[in-house]
XYZ file of C-alpha atoms in Angstrom:
545
model
C 0.000 0.000 0.000
C 1.172 3.531 -0.719
C 2.707 5.377 2.210
C 2.370 8.741 0.470
C -1.213 9.366 -0.668
C -1.884 11.678 -3.545
C -2.886 15.155 -2.457
C -6.354 16.554 -2.924
C -7.152 20.141 -3.801
C -7.023 22.237 -0.637
C -10.089 24.307 0.210
C -8.293 26.245 2.951
C -7.535 29.686 1.553
C -6.166 30.801 4.922
C -2.731 29.093 4.874
C -1.618 30.138 8.372
C -1.438 26.597 9.797
C -0.186 25.024 6.564
C 2.646 27.536 6.430
C 3.703 26.792 10.022
C 3.898 23.034 9.604
C 7.387 21.583 10.090
C 9.538 21.160 6.985
C 8.606 17.922 5.266
C 11.890 16.234 6.163
C 10.875 16.532 9.844
C 7.513 14.837 9.330
C 6.829 11.319 10.544
C 6.404 8.563 8.001
C 2.657 8.112 7.509
C 1.590 4.615 6.508
C -1.751 3.434 5.159
C -1.124 -0.304 5.026
C -4.694 -1.550 5.501
C -7.474 -1.387 2.888
C -9.690 0.651 5.224
C -6.962 3.311 5.420
C -7.128 4.022 1.671
C -9.131 7.226 1.989
C -10.240 9.608 -0.785
C -8.144 12.667 -1.578
C -11.106 14.984 -0.911
C -12.526 14.326 2.544
C -14.525 16.298 5.098
C -14.640 14.280 8.284
C -17.936 15.741 9.557
C -19.551 14.959 6.208
C -18.311 11.370 6.618
C -19.441 10.997 10.221
C -22.649 13.044 10.269
C -24.066 13.559 6.790
C -23.446 9.972 5.741
C -25.096 8.704 8.931
C -28.468 9.404 7.348
C -27.445 7.432 4.245
C -26.636 4.517 6.545
C -30.114 4.645 8.060
C -29.035 6.258 11.325
C -30.881 9.572 10.837
C -33.491 8.888 13.513
C -31.093 7.210 15.918
C -30.021 9.185 18.999
C -26.609 10.838 18.856
C -26.294 13.502 21.574
C -28.035 12.926 24.910
C -28.381 15.086 28.015
C -30.647 14.966 31.088
C -33.470 16.933 29.440
C -32.939 16.506 25.697
C -31.801 14.028 23.060
C -30.872 14.899 19.467
C -30.900 12.368 16.648
C -28.254 12.271 13.933
C -30.618 14.168 11.606
C -31.382 16.800 14.257
C -27.697 17.269 14.999
C -26.973 17.723 11.279
C -29.642 20.417 10.985
C -28.234 22.368 13.939
C -24.645 21.950 12.810
C -25.532 23.229 9.329
C -27.175 26.347 10.737
C -24.130 27.052 12.887
C -21.812 26.546 9.919
C -23.855 29.097 7.961
C -23.546 31.611 10.789
C -19.792 31.119 10.955
C -19.270 31.620 7.246
C -22.081 33.981 6.244
C -22.470 36.259 9.263
C -19.017 36.082 10.846
C -17.226 36.014 7.501
C -14.907 33.128 8.322
C -13.138 31.344 5.463
C -11.671 27.825 5.341
C -8.447 27.607 7.288
C -9.414 30.281 9.841
C -9.026 29.111 13.409
C -11.946 29.112 15.856
C -11.263 28.827 19.578
C -13.732 26.606 21.440
C -14.166 26.931 25.196
C -16.539 24.713 27.088
C -16.997 21.609 29.162
C -18.550 18.427 27.825
C -22.012 19.341 26.595
C -24.251 19.072 23.560
C -23.496 22.740 22.842
C -19.739 22.117 22.773
C -20.164 19.077 20.522
C -22.370 20.975 18.060
C -19.915 23.873 17.930
C -16.977 21.569 17.191
C -18.849 19.780 14.414
C -19.964 23.056 12.807
C -16.450 24.506 12.823
C -14.883 21.462 11.185
C -17.689 20.953 8.642
C -17.168 24.540 7.467
C -13.494 23.841 6.741
C -12.387 25.921 9.725
C -9.838 24.695 12.256
C -11.085 23.820 15.748
C -8.885 24.951 18.644
C -10.563 23.452 21.699
C -9.414 24.584 25.140
C -9.814 23.108 28.601
C -12.567 24.675 30.742
C -10.262 25.414 33.682
C -7.711 27.459 31.727
C -7.258 30.982 33.039
C -6.770 34.150 30.994
C -2.968 33.871 30.892
C -3.108 30.278 29.624
C -5.809 31.150 27.107
C -3.576 33.982 25.935
C -0.821 31.476 25.181
C -3.233 29.493 23.013
C -4.464 32.646 21.237
C -0.899 33.750 20.528
C -0.074 30.369 19.046
C -3.251 29.694 17.040
C -4.314 33.251 16.129
C -8.088 32.613 16.187
C -10.300 35.486 15.085
C -13.496 34.074 16.614
C -14.274 32.076 19.750
C -17.352 30.032 20.646
C -17.580 29.940 24.418
C -19.899 28.407 26.986
C -21.771 31.254 28.680
C -20.549 30.084 32.101
C -16.899 30.435 31.051
C -16.855 33.879 29.451
C -14.993 35.842 32.125
C -11.487 34.459 31.670
C -11.775 34.466 27.881
C -12.896 38.095 27.864
C -9.882 38.964 30.028
C -7.640 37.177 27.545
C -9.306 38.968 24.636
C -8.403 42.342 26.153
C -4.731 41.421 25.945
C -4.994 39.643 22.581
C -7.174 41.675 20.207
C -6.565 39.226 17.338
C -9.548 37.469 18.935
C -12.075 39.942 17.613
C -15.383 38.215 18.387
C -16.718 35.882 21.110
C -20.059 34.154 20.602
C -21.599 32.433 23.608
C -23.471 29.143 23.653
C -25.477 27.239 26.295
C -27.403 30.463 27.074
C -30.810 29.506 25.624
C -32.712 32.585 26.879
C -30.161 35.051 25.526
C -30.846 36.499 22.037
C -27.064 36.618 21.493
C -26.715 32.875 22.127
C -25.218 30.893 19.249
C -28.370 28.836 18.874
C -30.587 31.923 18.800
C -28.377 33.706 16.277
C -28.581 30.860 13.793
C -32.189 29.757 14.447
C -33.480 31.466 11.293
C -30.743 30.049 9.077
C -31.621 27.372 6.490
C -30.950 23.881 7.775
C -28.724 22.750 4.921
C -25.034 23.602 4.546
C -22.934 21.865 1.898
C -19.771 20.568 3.589
C -16.606 22.450 2.772
C -14.857 20.409 0.044
C -11.681 19.993 2.073
C -8.755 17.941 0.908
C -8.118 14.959 3.147
C -4.914 16.696 4.251
C -6.560 19.998 5.057
C -6.343 20.780 8.769
C -9.231 19.934 11.101
C -7.866 20.636 14.586
C -5.040 22.046 16.633
C -4.783 19.805 19.682
C -2.912 21.432 22.530
C -1.000 18.999 24.719
C -1.992 18.821 28.362
C 1.184 20.346 29.722
C 2.428 17.525 31.963
C 5.987 18.718 31.300
C 5.405 22.454 31.086
C 4.482 24.675 28.128
C 1.848 22.998 25.902
C 2.475 22.327 22.209
C -0.071 22.495 19.382
C -0.392 19.202 17.477
C -1.847 19.536 13.978
C -4.318 16.914 12.699
C -5.995 16.700 9.318
C -9.378 15.358 8.247
C -7.527 12.238 7.017
C -5.815 11.764 10.395
C -9.059 11.674 12.333
C -10.913 9.345 9.968
C -7.826 7.101 9.792
C -7.826 6.968 13.597
C -11.463 5.787 13.425
C -10.363 2.942 11.161
C -7.702 1.780 13.636
C -8.439 1.357 17.371
C -12.265 1.774 17.185
C -12.597 -0.713 14.335
C -10.177 -3.367 15.523
C -10.194 -3.119 19.333
C -13.112 -1.099 20.716
C -15.721 -2.468 18.271
C -18.599 -0.252 19.368
C -22.051 -0.769 17.843
C -24.983 1.539 16.993
C -26.725 0.348 20.160
C -23.967 1.582 22.458
C -24.487 4.514 24.837
C -21.211 6.174 25.783
C -20.332 8.113 28.946
C -17.028 9.431 30.209
C -15.032 12.130 31.938
C -12.208 13.201 29.575
C -12.781 16.687 28.150
C -13.731 17.125 24.496
C -10.806 19.561 24.362
C -8.485 16.583 24.961
C -8.053 14.158 22.037
C -8.825 11.188 24.325
C -12.196 12.791 25.019
C -12.786 14.049 21.471
C -12.280 10.564 20.094
C -14.018 8.615 22.831
C -16.949 10.948 23.446
C -17.741 12.265 19.961
C -15.834 11.089 16.910
C -15.644 7.348 17.622
C -19.307 6.990 18.710
C -20.362 8.797 15.514
C -18.202 6.461 13.433
C -20.062 3.520 15.002
C -23.551 5.085 14.884
C -23.703 5.108 18.695
C -24.821 7.881 21.068
C -23.119 9.925 23.791
C -24.511 11.179 27.091
C -23.330 14.515 28.511
C -24.302 15.334 32.124
C -25.203 18.843 33.286
C -22.248 18.933 35.677
C -18.865 17.268 35.892
C -18.936 13.678 37.025
C -18.101 12.553 40.531
C -17.084 8.876 40.898
C -20.412 7.978 42.522
C -22.320 10.187 40.086
C -20.866 8.407 37.080
C -21.899 5.032 38.472
C -25.408 6.383 39.043
C -25.604 7.767 35.480
C -24.365 4.480 34.019
C -27.258 2.719 35.704
C -29.868 5.418 35.031
C -29.321 5.618 31.267
C -28.094 2.092 30.586
C -24.631 3.182 29.469
C -22.602 0.445 27.796
C -19.201 2.121 27.242
C -17.268 4.254 29.724
C -14.110 6.314 29.208
C -12.114 7.666 32.104
C -8.666 7.702 33.678
C -7.261 5.008 36.005
C -7.579 7.199 39.099
C -11.294 7.670 38.418
C -11.877 3.921 37.966
C -10.192 3.388 41.315
C -12.485 5.950 42.943
C -15.561 4.517 41.209
C -14.860 0.920 42.241
C -16.514 0.920 45.703
C -19.632 2.620 44.289
C -19.782 0.179 41.377
C -19.500 -2.726 43.793
C -22.326 -1.301 45.902
C -24.723 -0.266 43.123
C -23.661 -2.470 40.203
C -23.132 -1.357 36.585
C -25.593 -3.695 34.948
C -25.446 -2.627 31.304
C -21.781 -1.670 31.106
C -19.689 -3.821 28.771
C -16.566 -1.788 27.851
C -14.441 0.346 30.178
C -11.689 2.174 28.310
C -8.724 3.698 30.120
C -6.008 6.009 28.831
C -4.325 9.278 29.697
C -1.920 7.784 32.233
C -0.558 4.393 33.246
C -3.129 1.869 34.490
C -1.754 0.155 37.607
C -2.515 -3.549 37.752
C -3.865 -2.991 41.269
C -6.515 -0.652 39.816
C -7.327 -3.086 37.005
C -7.906 -5.891 39.508
C -9.860 -3.658 41.895
C -12.254 -2.686 39.077
C -12.542 -6.256 37.831
C -13.379 -7.446 41.340
C -16.036 -4.730 41.691
C -17.676 -5.172 38.260
C -16.414 -8.320 36.569
C -15.194 -6.126 33.665
C -11.636 -6.195 32.323
C -10.515 -2.607 31.700
C -9.620 -1.895 28.072
C -6.263 -0.192 28.491
C -4.500 1.817 25.814
C -1.710 4.266 25.217
C -2.140 7.157 22.846
C -0.893 10.707 22.509
C -2.250 14.062 21.462
C 0.476 14.032 18.811
C -0.870 10.730 17.399
C -4.513 11.758 17.984
C -5.489 8.602 19.880
C -4.645 5.046 20.978
C -2.031 2.972 19.133
C -1.280 0.143 21.609
C -4.159 -1.735 23.269
C -5.796 -5.129 23.728
C -9.317 -6.150 24.673
C -11.119 -9.118 26.206
C -9.281 -12.422 26.194
C -6.307 -10.726 24.489
C -5.458 -8.835 27.687
C -2.224 -9.881 29.367
C -1.814 -8.926 32.984
C 0.592 -6.033 33.462
C 0.722 -5.183 29.746
C -1.026 -2.338 27.939
C -1.485 -4.630 24.966
C -0.289 -5.155 21.414
C 0.099 -2.728 18.527
C -3.248 -1.652 17.092
C -3.689 -2.771 13.457
C -2.548 0.014 11.162
C 0.347 0.995 13.452
C 3.847 -0.314 14.053
C 5.798 -0.015 17.282
C 9.190 -1.042 18.535
C 11.397 -0.512 21.587
C 14.707 1.117 20.712
C 17.912 2.452 22.223
C 19.177 6.036 22.042
C 20.434 5.498 18.480
C 17.051 4.205 17.278
C 18.135 0.557 17.047
C 15.652 -2.026 18.278
C 16.666 -3.599 21.598
C 16.258 -7.316 22.414
C 12.822 -8.395 23.613
C 12.544 -8.096 27.377
C 14.890 -5.065 27.474
C 13.864 -1.562 28.535
C 14.054 1.052 25.813
C 12.244 3.978 24.241
C 8.962 3.469 22.431
C 8.891 4.410 18.740
C 5.657 4.330 16.717
C 4.474 4.964 13.184
C 1.183 4.528 11.376
C -1.582 6.525 9.677
C -1.272 9.394 12.174
C 1.789 11.188 13.465
C 3.225 14.275 15.087
C 3.334 17.626 13.335
C 3.689 20.543 15.728
C 2.612 24.044 14.803
C 5.738 26.191 14.557
C 7.621 24.423 17.342
C 11.298 23.487 17.451
C 10.414 20.514 19.652
C 9.275 18.685 16.487
C 12.730 17.123 16.145
C 12.518 15.757 19.696
C 9.334 13.864 18.853
C 10.017 12.664 15.291
C 13.330 10.982 14.480
C 14.025 9.043 11.311
C 10.334 9.078 10.435
C 9.299 7.432 13.728
C 7.271 9.109 16.477
C 8.780 9.038 19.969
C 5.979 9.600 22.517
C 8.516 9.815 25.340
C 7.771 6.510 27.081
C 10.011 3.703 28.307
C 8.663 0.229 27.497
C 9.519 -3.456 27.427
C 8.179 -5.647 24.608
C 7.911 -9.357 25.393
C 8.429 -12.293 23.045
C 4.720 -12.353 22.151
C 4.554 -8.696 21.125
C 2.928 -7.359 24.309
C 4.108 -3.938 25.433
C 4.718 -3.252 29.130
C 4.858 0.374 30.215
C 7.759 1.290 32.521
C 7.672 5.077 32.845
C 7.998 8.280 30.907
C 11.501 7.930 29.499
C 12.572 11.059 31.378
C 11.021 9.656 34.582
C 13.105 6.465 34.713
C 14.788 6.287 38.116
C 18.399 5.100 37.997
C 19.463 4.351 41.552
C 22.845 2.770 42.360
C 23.012 1.521 38.770
C 19.549 -0.094 38.793
C 16.670 1.020 36.555
C 13.440 1.466 38.518
C 10.148 2.359 36.836
C 8.015 4.595 39.023
C 4.703 2.993 37.886
C 5.872 -0.412 39.128
C 6.497 0.993 42.607
C 3.198 2.887 42.475
C 1.353 -0.317 41.608
C 2.916 -2.067 44.609
C 1.970 0.793 46.945
C -1.609 0.871 45.656
C -2.041 -2.753 46.681
C -1.770 -1.698 50.316
C -5.247 -1.002 51.748
C -4.164 2.278 53.382
C -3.135 3.970 50.109
C -5.688 5.919 48.068
C -3.310 7.441 45.518
C 0.430 7.694 45.062
C 3.189 8.926 42.778
C 6.822 7.890 42.648
C 9.766 9.942 41.357
C 13.537 9.872 41.420
C 15.075 12.364 43.843
C 18.686 13.463 43.243
C 21.003 11.832 45.755
C 24.769 12.245 46.144
C 25.355 8.625 47.137
C 22.980 6.723 44.801
C 22.563 9.221 41.969
C 18.836 9.023 42.596
C 16.716 7.563 45.306
C 13.148 6.362 45.003
C 10.704 8.776 46.633
C 6.953 8.224 46.993
C 4.199 10.758 47.575
C 1.182 9.020 49.110
C -2.403 10.092 49.692
C -3.792 7.916 52.452
C -7.383 6.807 52.864
C -9.508 8.533 55.479
C -8.601 7.531 59.025
C -5.055 6.381 58.203
C -2.164 8.078 60.002
C 0.755 9.390 57.963
C 3.442 8.736 60.562
C 6.795 6.966 60.762
C 5.093 3.662 61.483
C 3.110 3.962 58.242
C 6.322 4.771 56.343
C 7.908 1.530 57.531
C 4.721 -0.438 56.891
C 4.575 0.730 53.292
C 8.300 0.217 52.716
C 8.081 -3.356 54.000
C 4.989 -3.921 51.872
C 6.799 -2.831 48.688
C 9.813 -4.998 49.516
C 7.472 -7.981 49.753
C 5.727 -7.165 46.468
C 8.674 -6.408 44.157
C 12.491 -6.546 44.198
C 13.594 -4.992 47.507
C 16.012 -2.509 45.898
C 12.997 -0.764 44.331
C 11.383 0.231 47.609
C 10.859 3.973 48.291
C 13.564 5.180 50.631
C 11.544 8.325 51.243
C 7.758 8.545 51.633
C 5.958 11.858 51.962
C 2.268 11.956 52.850
C 0.253 14.591 50.985
C -3.401 15.602 50.809
C -3.529 15.441 47.008
C -1.371 14.963 43.914
C -0.841 17.619 41.231
C -2.740 16.755 38.055
C -3.625 18.382 34.773
C -7.258 19.065 33.926
C -7.301 15.776 32.006
C -6.291 13.870 35.147
C -2.672 13.248 34.192
C -0.160 13.282 37.000
C 2.316 16.176 36.856
C 5.464 14.430 38.048
C 7.604 17.418 37.069
C 5.922 19.408 39.856
C 6.723 16.658 42.355
C 10.332 16.607 41.169
C 10.498 20.362 41.645
C 9.163 20.055 45.188
C 11.631 17.278 45.950
């Protein structure tokens, strides 16, 4: 199969993003080795996922659900088309213009995203908790002229706009009684908008990384990238059906959430439920039972917090529980399985790759492993020179497939892509059967007295102790050992964080794994620093240590 598809005719007259792509020699190799990855040169992903849904007989099926309203595929298309008309006719936007999106997970946010991309514009979704300074960083990078913002989140964006006048217009949504609401402004528009005739390689989104290591980067993804991602993990591993009802906590502004809670359900003809407020662990279990949800997406920490509620109330209709965003400790996997009988569907992906590229489901799961390479991708474990290491040896993960990293105007491109391969920044071991075992972020590997220690392995051991609610393990600089293993532990209510608990946990780890891996320092904390997507910010713990 061709690894370099022919190029369609671009519809994006605004070339800002195209012109800031890395030079072609810094691009990853993009491979389309499966028949389903042979996509047409002209491709609008919303046309494929939404307009064609009616042709497939899904027009009257539910797509977007909320506590008081449900929209079918046909109803969503009508609303999306009206919004696309407003964006292009009234706001004067042309293909390739960037539109900043600010909102939590809601029907309004989903409709806005679909309208932007169908019109050939570029969606720049932002996390709801970003403050004006952080929003300013995004505006500086993406140069959006228009923003669509949830009415509850206007304040910080308006502050950012004052400092960044390139953002000339903000239109609110989720304000149904306001005549300036997005829905009200486009209510009189005709309900048919011909999709922008984008080339498959025209840009659909700028996905900002979650900032676990500091300043976020903008990953560029095309219409082809997102449809190709649908033909990989969702087709071969997830295998959702039109009867599935999806719930989850990852934000739509995060590619894990965008895929899991919008794009992938649409590809399968399924529906998605958005609550009025952010989920609590008990609240998600209650919603799963109330609406008969069958697929759940969330992070490992949330599954751990949900487990006692799931054991108490049950999760009768649930059949798939997908986890990504951070390492899934085996202790959490077993805790959830004991509570529900369901094997968590683990996966590793990256904003730079759009979504999951290593995963296994059902009877293909191997304890302790994330899984095998998703069909359509290739992966290997390599040394610093890019040479594959023997099976069973720790090295750096390198991946290629139908998606890959292209940063917007960022010198860090050459850190991520080397020799055509993507380097997500993770240390792995691949076994003889092709299963991949996560060890740590490659810059988080702890080398103590000449031994390699993966923080997640120590974390998994600590989490098996009944007193530990959450934990994180880092390497702390040490004159004698180079590094020593340090743990930050959040204890369960009623447990005392004293010297006796330190020794108890150290002895517990020594009994679980090789004794040299035990944490020589344990600090008890009330909470762990996380990004808005739930990822642990180990760099902040290293700074504090």
